[in-house]
CSV table of C-alpha atoms in Angstrom, one decimal:
chain,number,residue,atom,x,y,z
A,1,GLU,CA,8.3,17.0,-7.0
A,2,ALA,CA,7.9,14.9,-3.7
A,3,GLN,CA,8.0,11.3,-4.8
A,4,VAL,CA,9.5,7.9,-4.3
A,5,THR,CA,11.5,6.4,-7.0
A,6,GLN,CA,12.2,3.0,-7.6
A,7,ASN,CA,14.5,1.1,-10.1
A,8,PRO,CA,14.1,-0.8,-12.3
A,9,ARG,CA,10.3,-0.8,-13.2
A,10,TYR,CA,10.7,-4.3,-14.9
A,11,LEU,CA,13.3,-6.9,-14.4
A,12,ILE,CA,13.5,-10.6,-15.5
A,13,THR,CA,16.3,-12.8,-14.1
A,14,VAL,CA,17.3,-16.3,-13.4
A,15,THR,CA,17.0,-18.4,-10.2
A,16,GLY,CA,20.1,-17.6,-7.8
A,17,LYS,CA,21.5,-14.5,-9.4
A,18,LYS,CA,21.9,-11.7,-6.8
A,19,LEU,CA,19.6,-8.6,-7.6
A,20,THR,CA,19.0,-5.1,-5.9
A,21,VAL,CA,16.1,-3.2,-6.4
A,22,THR,CA,16.8,0.6,-5.4
A,23,CYS,CA,14.1,2.9,-3.7
A,24,SER,CA,14.9,6.7,-3.1
A,25,GLN,CA,12.5,9.3,-1.3
A,26,ASN,CA,13.0,13.3,-1.6
A,27,MET,CA,10.8,14.1,1.4
A,28,ASN,CA,13.0,13.6,4.1
A,29,HIS,CA,10.7,10.8,5.4
A,30,GLU,CA,11.9,8.8,8.3
A,31,TYR,CA,9.8,5.8,7.5
A,32,MET,CA,10.5,3.5,4.5
A,33,SER,CA,8.8,0.2,3.9
A,34,TRP,CA,8.9,-2.6,1.1
A,35,TYR,CA,5.7,-4.4,0.0
A,36,ARG,CA,4.9,-7.0,-2.4
A,37,GLN,CA,1.8,-7.4,-4.2
A,38,ASP,CA,0.4,-10.8,-5.4
A,39,PRO,CA,-3.1,-11.5,-6.7
A,40,GLY,CA,-5.7,-12.2,-4.2
A,41,LEU,CA,-3.2,-11.2,-1.5
A,42,GLY,CA,-3.2,-7.7,-1.5
A,43,LEU,CA,-0.1,-5.7,-0.3
A,44,ARG,CA,2.3,-7.7,2.1
A,45,GLN,CA,5.0,-5.7,4.0
A,46,ILE,CA,8.4,-7.4,3.5
A,47,TYR,CA,10.7,-5.1,5.7
A,48,TYR,CA,10.4,-1.6,7.2
A,49,SER,CA,12.9,1.2,8.3
A,50,MET,CA,12.0,3.6,11.0
A,51,ASN,CA,15.2,5.4,10.6
A,52,VAL,CA,18.6,5.1,9.4
A,53,GLU,CA,20.5,1.9,10.5
A,54,VAL,CA,17.0,0.7,12.0
A,55,THR,CA,15.4,-1.9,10.1
A,56,ASP,CA,12.7,-5.0,11.2
A,57,LYS,CA,11.3,-7.5,9.4
A,58,GLY,CA,7.7,-7.5,8.0
A,59,ASP,CA,5.1,-10.1,7.3
A,60,VAL,CA,7.1,-11.9,4.7
A,61,PRO,CA,10.9,-11.0,5.2
A,62,GLU,CA,12.3,-14.5,3.9
A,63,GLY,CA,14.5,-14.5,1.1
A,64,TYR,CA,14.9,-10.6,1.5
A,65,LYS,CA,17.4,-8.2,2.9
A,66,VAL,CA,17.4,-4.4,3.3
A,67,SER,CA,19.8,-1.8,4.4
A,68,ARG,CA,19.2,1.6,5.5
A,69,LYS,CA,22.7,3.6,5.2
A,70,GLU,CA,21.0,7.0,4.2
A,71,LYS,CA,17.7,8.5,5.1
A,72,ARG,CA,16.8,8.7,1.5
A,73,ASN,CA,17.6,5.4,0.2
A,74,PHE,CA,16.3,1.7,1.1
A,75,PRO,CA,17.2,-0.8,-1.2
A,76,LEU,CA,15.8,-4.5,-1.3
A,77,ILE,CA,18.3,-7.1,-1.9
A,78,LEU,CA,17.3,-10.6,-3.1
A,79,GLU,CA,20.5,-12.7,-2.3
A,80,SER,CA,19.4,-15.8,-4.2
A,81,PRO,CA,16.1,-15.2,-6.0
A,82,SER,CA,13.5,-17.9,-6.3
A,83,PRO,CA,10.6,-18.2,-8.8
A,84,ASN,CA,8.2,-17.7,-5.8
A,85,GLN,CA,9.6,-13.9,-5.4
A,86,THR,CA,8.0,-13.4,-8.9
A,87,SER,CA,6.0,-10.5,-8.1
A,88,LEU,CA,5.2,-6.9,-8.1
A,89,TYR,CA,7.1,-4.7,-5.5
A,90,PHE,CA,6.5,-1.4,-4.0
A,91,CYS,CA,8.6,0.9,-1.7
A,92,ALA,CA,6.9,3.3,0.3
A,93,SER,CA,7.7,6.2,2.7
A,94,SER,CA,6.1,8.3,5.2
A,95,LEU,CA,6.5,10.8,8.1
A,96,LEU,CA,7.2,8.6,11.2
A,97,THR,CA,4.9,10.5,13.6
A,98,GLY,CA,0.9,10.1,13.4
A,99,MET,CA,1.2,8.8,9.7
A,100,ALA,CA,0.2,12.5,8.8
A,101,GLY,CA,-0.3,12.4,5.0
A,102,GLY,CA,-0.4,8.3,4.9
A,103,TYR,CA,2.2,6.5,2.8
A,104,THR,CA,3.7,7.7,-0.7
A,105,PHE,CA,4.4,4.7,-2.9
A,106,GLY,CA,6.9,4.2,-5.7
A,107,SER,CA,5.5,3.0,-9.2
A,108,GLY,CA,6.3,-0.5,-8.6
A,109,THR,CA,9.0,-3.1,-10.0
A,110,ARG,CA,7.8,-5.9,-11.8
A,111,LEU,CA,10.0,-8.8,-11.1
A,112,THR,CA,10.2,-12.1,-12.9
A,113,VAL,CA,12.6,-15.1,-11.8
A,114,VAL,CA,12.7,-17.9,-14.1
B,1,GLY,CA,-2.0,-8.1,15.3
B,2,GLU,CA,-4.4,-6.2,13.2
B,3,ASN,CA,-6.3,-8.2,10.5
B,4,VAL,CA,-8.0,-6.3,7.8
B,5,GLU,CA,-10.7,-7.9,5.4
B,6,GLN,CA,-12.1,-6.2,2.5
B,7,HIS,CA,-15.4,-7.0,0.4
B,8,PRO,CA,-16.0,-7.2,-2.4
B,9,SER,CA,-13.1,-8.3,-4.3
B,10,THR,CA,-14.3,-7.4,-7.7
B,11,LEU,CA,-17.4,-4.6,-8.2
B,12,SER,CA,-18.7,-3.7,-11.5
B,13,VAL,CA,-21.3,-0.7,-11.6
B,14,GLN,CA,-22.7,1.5,-14.4
B,15,GLU,CA,-21.3,4.9,-14.9
B,16,GLY,CA,-23.3,7.3,-13.0
B,17,ASP,CA,-24.2,4.7,-10.2
B,18,SER,CA,-22.6,4.6,-6.5
B,19,ALA,CA,-19.9,2.0,-5.5
B,20,VAL,CA,-19.5,1.1,-1.9
B,21,ILE,CA,-16.3,-1.0,-0.7
B,22,LYS,CA,-16.3,-2.3,3.0
B,23,CYS,CA,-13.4,-3.3,5.5
B,24,THR,CA,-13.5,-4.5,8.9
B,25,TYR,CA,-10.6,-4.6,11.3
B,26,SER,CA,-9.8,-6.5,14.2
B,27,ASP,CA,-7.8,-4.3,16.7
B,28,SER,CA,-10.3,-2.1,18.4
B,29,ALA,CA,-7.2,0.3,19.6
B,30,SER,CA,-6.8,1.3,15.7
B,31,ASN,CA,-7.3,4.9,15.1
B,32,TYR,CA,-6.5,5.6,11.5
B,33,PHE,CA,-8.0,4.4,8.4
B,34,PRO,CA,-6.8,5.3,5.2
B,35,TRP,CA,-8.0,4.3,1.5
B,36,TYR,CA,-5.7,4.0,-1.5
B,37,LYS,CA,-6.4,3.9,-5.2
B,38,GLN,CA,-4.2,1.9,-7.6
B,39,GLU,CA,-4.6,2.7,-11.1
B,40,LEU,CA,-3.1,0.2,-13.8
B,41,GLY,CA,0.9,0.4,-13.8
B,42,LYS,CA,1.1,2.8,-10.8
B,43,GLY,CA,1.6,2.5,-7.1
B,44,PRO,CA,-1.2,3.2,-4.4
B,45,GLN,CA,-2.3,6.7,-4.1
B,46,LEU,CA,-3.8,7.8,-0.7
B,47,ILE,CA,-7.3,9.2,-1.8
B,48,ILE,CA,-9.0,9.7,1.8
B,49,ASP,CA,-8.7,8.7,5.3
B,50,ILE,CA,-10.2,9.1,8.5
B,51,ARG,CA,-9.5,9.3,12.2
B,52,SER,CA,-11.3,7.3,14.7
B,53,ASN,CA,-12.7,10.7,16.3
B,54,VAL,CA,-15.0,11.2,13.4
B,55,GLY,CA,-17.9,8.9,11.8
B,56,GLU,CA,-17.7,10.2,8.4
B,57,LYS,CA,-15.6,12.3,6.1
B,58,LYS,CA,-16.4,13.6,2.6
B,59,ASP,CA,-14.2,15.0,-0.4
B,60,GLN,CA,-16.2,15.8,-3.3
B,61,ARG,CA,-17.5,12.4,-4.6
B,62,ILE,CA,-15.8,10.5,-2.1
B,63,ALA,CA,-16.5,9.6,1.3
B,64,VAL,CA,-15.4,7.4,4.2
B,65,THR,CA,-17.8,6.2,7.0
B,66,LEU,CA,-16.5,4.7,10.3
B,67,ASN,CA,-18.3,2.7,12.7
B,68,LYS,CA,-16.0,2.0,15.7
B,69,THR,CA,-18.4,-0.2,17.7
B,70,ALA,CA,-18.5,-2.6,14.7
B,71,LYS,CA,-15.1,-2.2,13.8
B,72,HIS,CA,-15.7,-1.5,10.0
B,73,PHE,CA,-15.2,1.5,7.7
B,74,SER,CA,-16.4,2.0,4.2
B,75,LEU,CA,-15.4,3.8,1.1
B,76,HIS,CA,-18.4,5.5,-0.9
B,77,ILE,CA,-18.0,6.8,-4.4
B,78,THR,CA,-20.9,8.6,-5.9
B,79,GLU,CA,-21.7,9.5,-9.5
B,80,THR,CA,-19.0,7.1,-10.8
B,81,GLN,CA,-17.1,7.8,-13.8
B,82,PRO,CA,-14.9,5.6,-15.9
B,83,GLU,CA,-11.8,7.1,-14.4
B,84,ASP,CA,-12.7,5.8,-11.1
B,85,SER,CA,-11.9,2.4,-12.3
B,86,ALA,CA,-9.0,1.2,-10.5
B,87,VAL,CA,-8.1,-1.1,-7.6
B,88,TYR,CA,-9.0,0.2,-4.2
B,89,PHE,CA,-7.3,-0.7,-0.9
B,90,CYS,CA,-8.3,-0.1,2.6
B,91,ALA,CA,-5.7,-0.1,5.4
B,92,ALA,CA,-5.5,0.1,9.4
B,93,PRO,CA,-2.9,0.4,11.6
B,94,ARG,CA,-0.8,-1.7,13.8
B,95,ALA,CA,2.5,-1.3,16.1
B,96,GLY,CA,4.6,1.5,15.2
B,97,ASN,CA,3.9,3.4,11.9
B,98,MET,CA,2.9,0.4,9.9
B,99,LEU,CA,-0.2,-0.4,8.0
B,100,THR,CA,-2.0,-3.5,7.4
B,101,PHE,CA,-3.8,-3.7,3.9
B,102,GLY,CA,-6.8,-5.2,2.9
B,103,GLY,CA,-7.0,-7.7,-0.2
B,104,GLY,CA,-8.2,-4.9,-2.5
B,105,THR,CA,-11.1,-4.4,-4.5
B,106,ARG,CA,-11.3,-4.1,-8.4
B,107,LEU,CA,-13.7,-1.4,-9.3
B,108,MET,CA,-14.8,-1.4,-13.0
B,109,VAL,CA,-17.0,1.5,-14.4
B,110,LYS,CA,-18.9,0.6,-17.3
B,111,PRO,CA,-19.8,3.7,-19.6
């Protein structure tokens, strides 16, 4: 089944403790992206990647890092999480050209930083 | 960059009635407009999209209309059912392969 898999689904952590949210897709998509969803603010892009070893900042990159060492994986790293990073996070992927088929989203990771 | 505004933020309709959600965009060069449906506890899922060379597209009970001159597009759901209850997002493209999303509309269909 074609899908984007995120882990974990739920995570509660303490301020300053480094964490990684994993994202993997099995559709051979070139493009991958991370979004955060907050009430009233919709989906805001954190980082995106056009292909392996190519990453760039989205609208709200502060406090986050990403890497794209393999085509299928795009982990999101929070080096020193803070409470304002409490949010619902989504990974998405798509074919690069023409946005054919649009984005495929993962099921989300609900992160709480206390 | 692209700016997408979506209205209303919440919409409550009676089962069987129609629902309309509207979005405006700022970049006149935008040429692709998808709509996503997010059910509780799930990620957004593409339900319909339209490209700028057509004015309307239908898929069973859902349709999307596009007015390029006014720079707005709308999602129409007819004969609404309880399973249509969800959060709906519109989006428009910007540089590269990125999408800018609207703020979302929570649709509630009352039985």
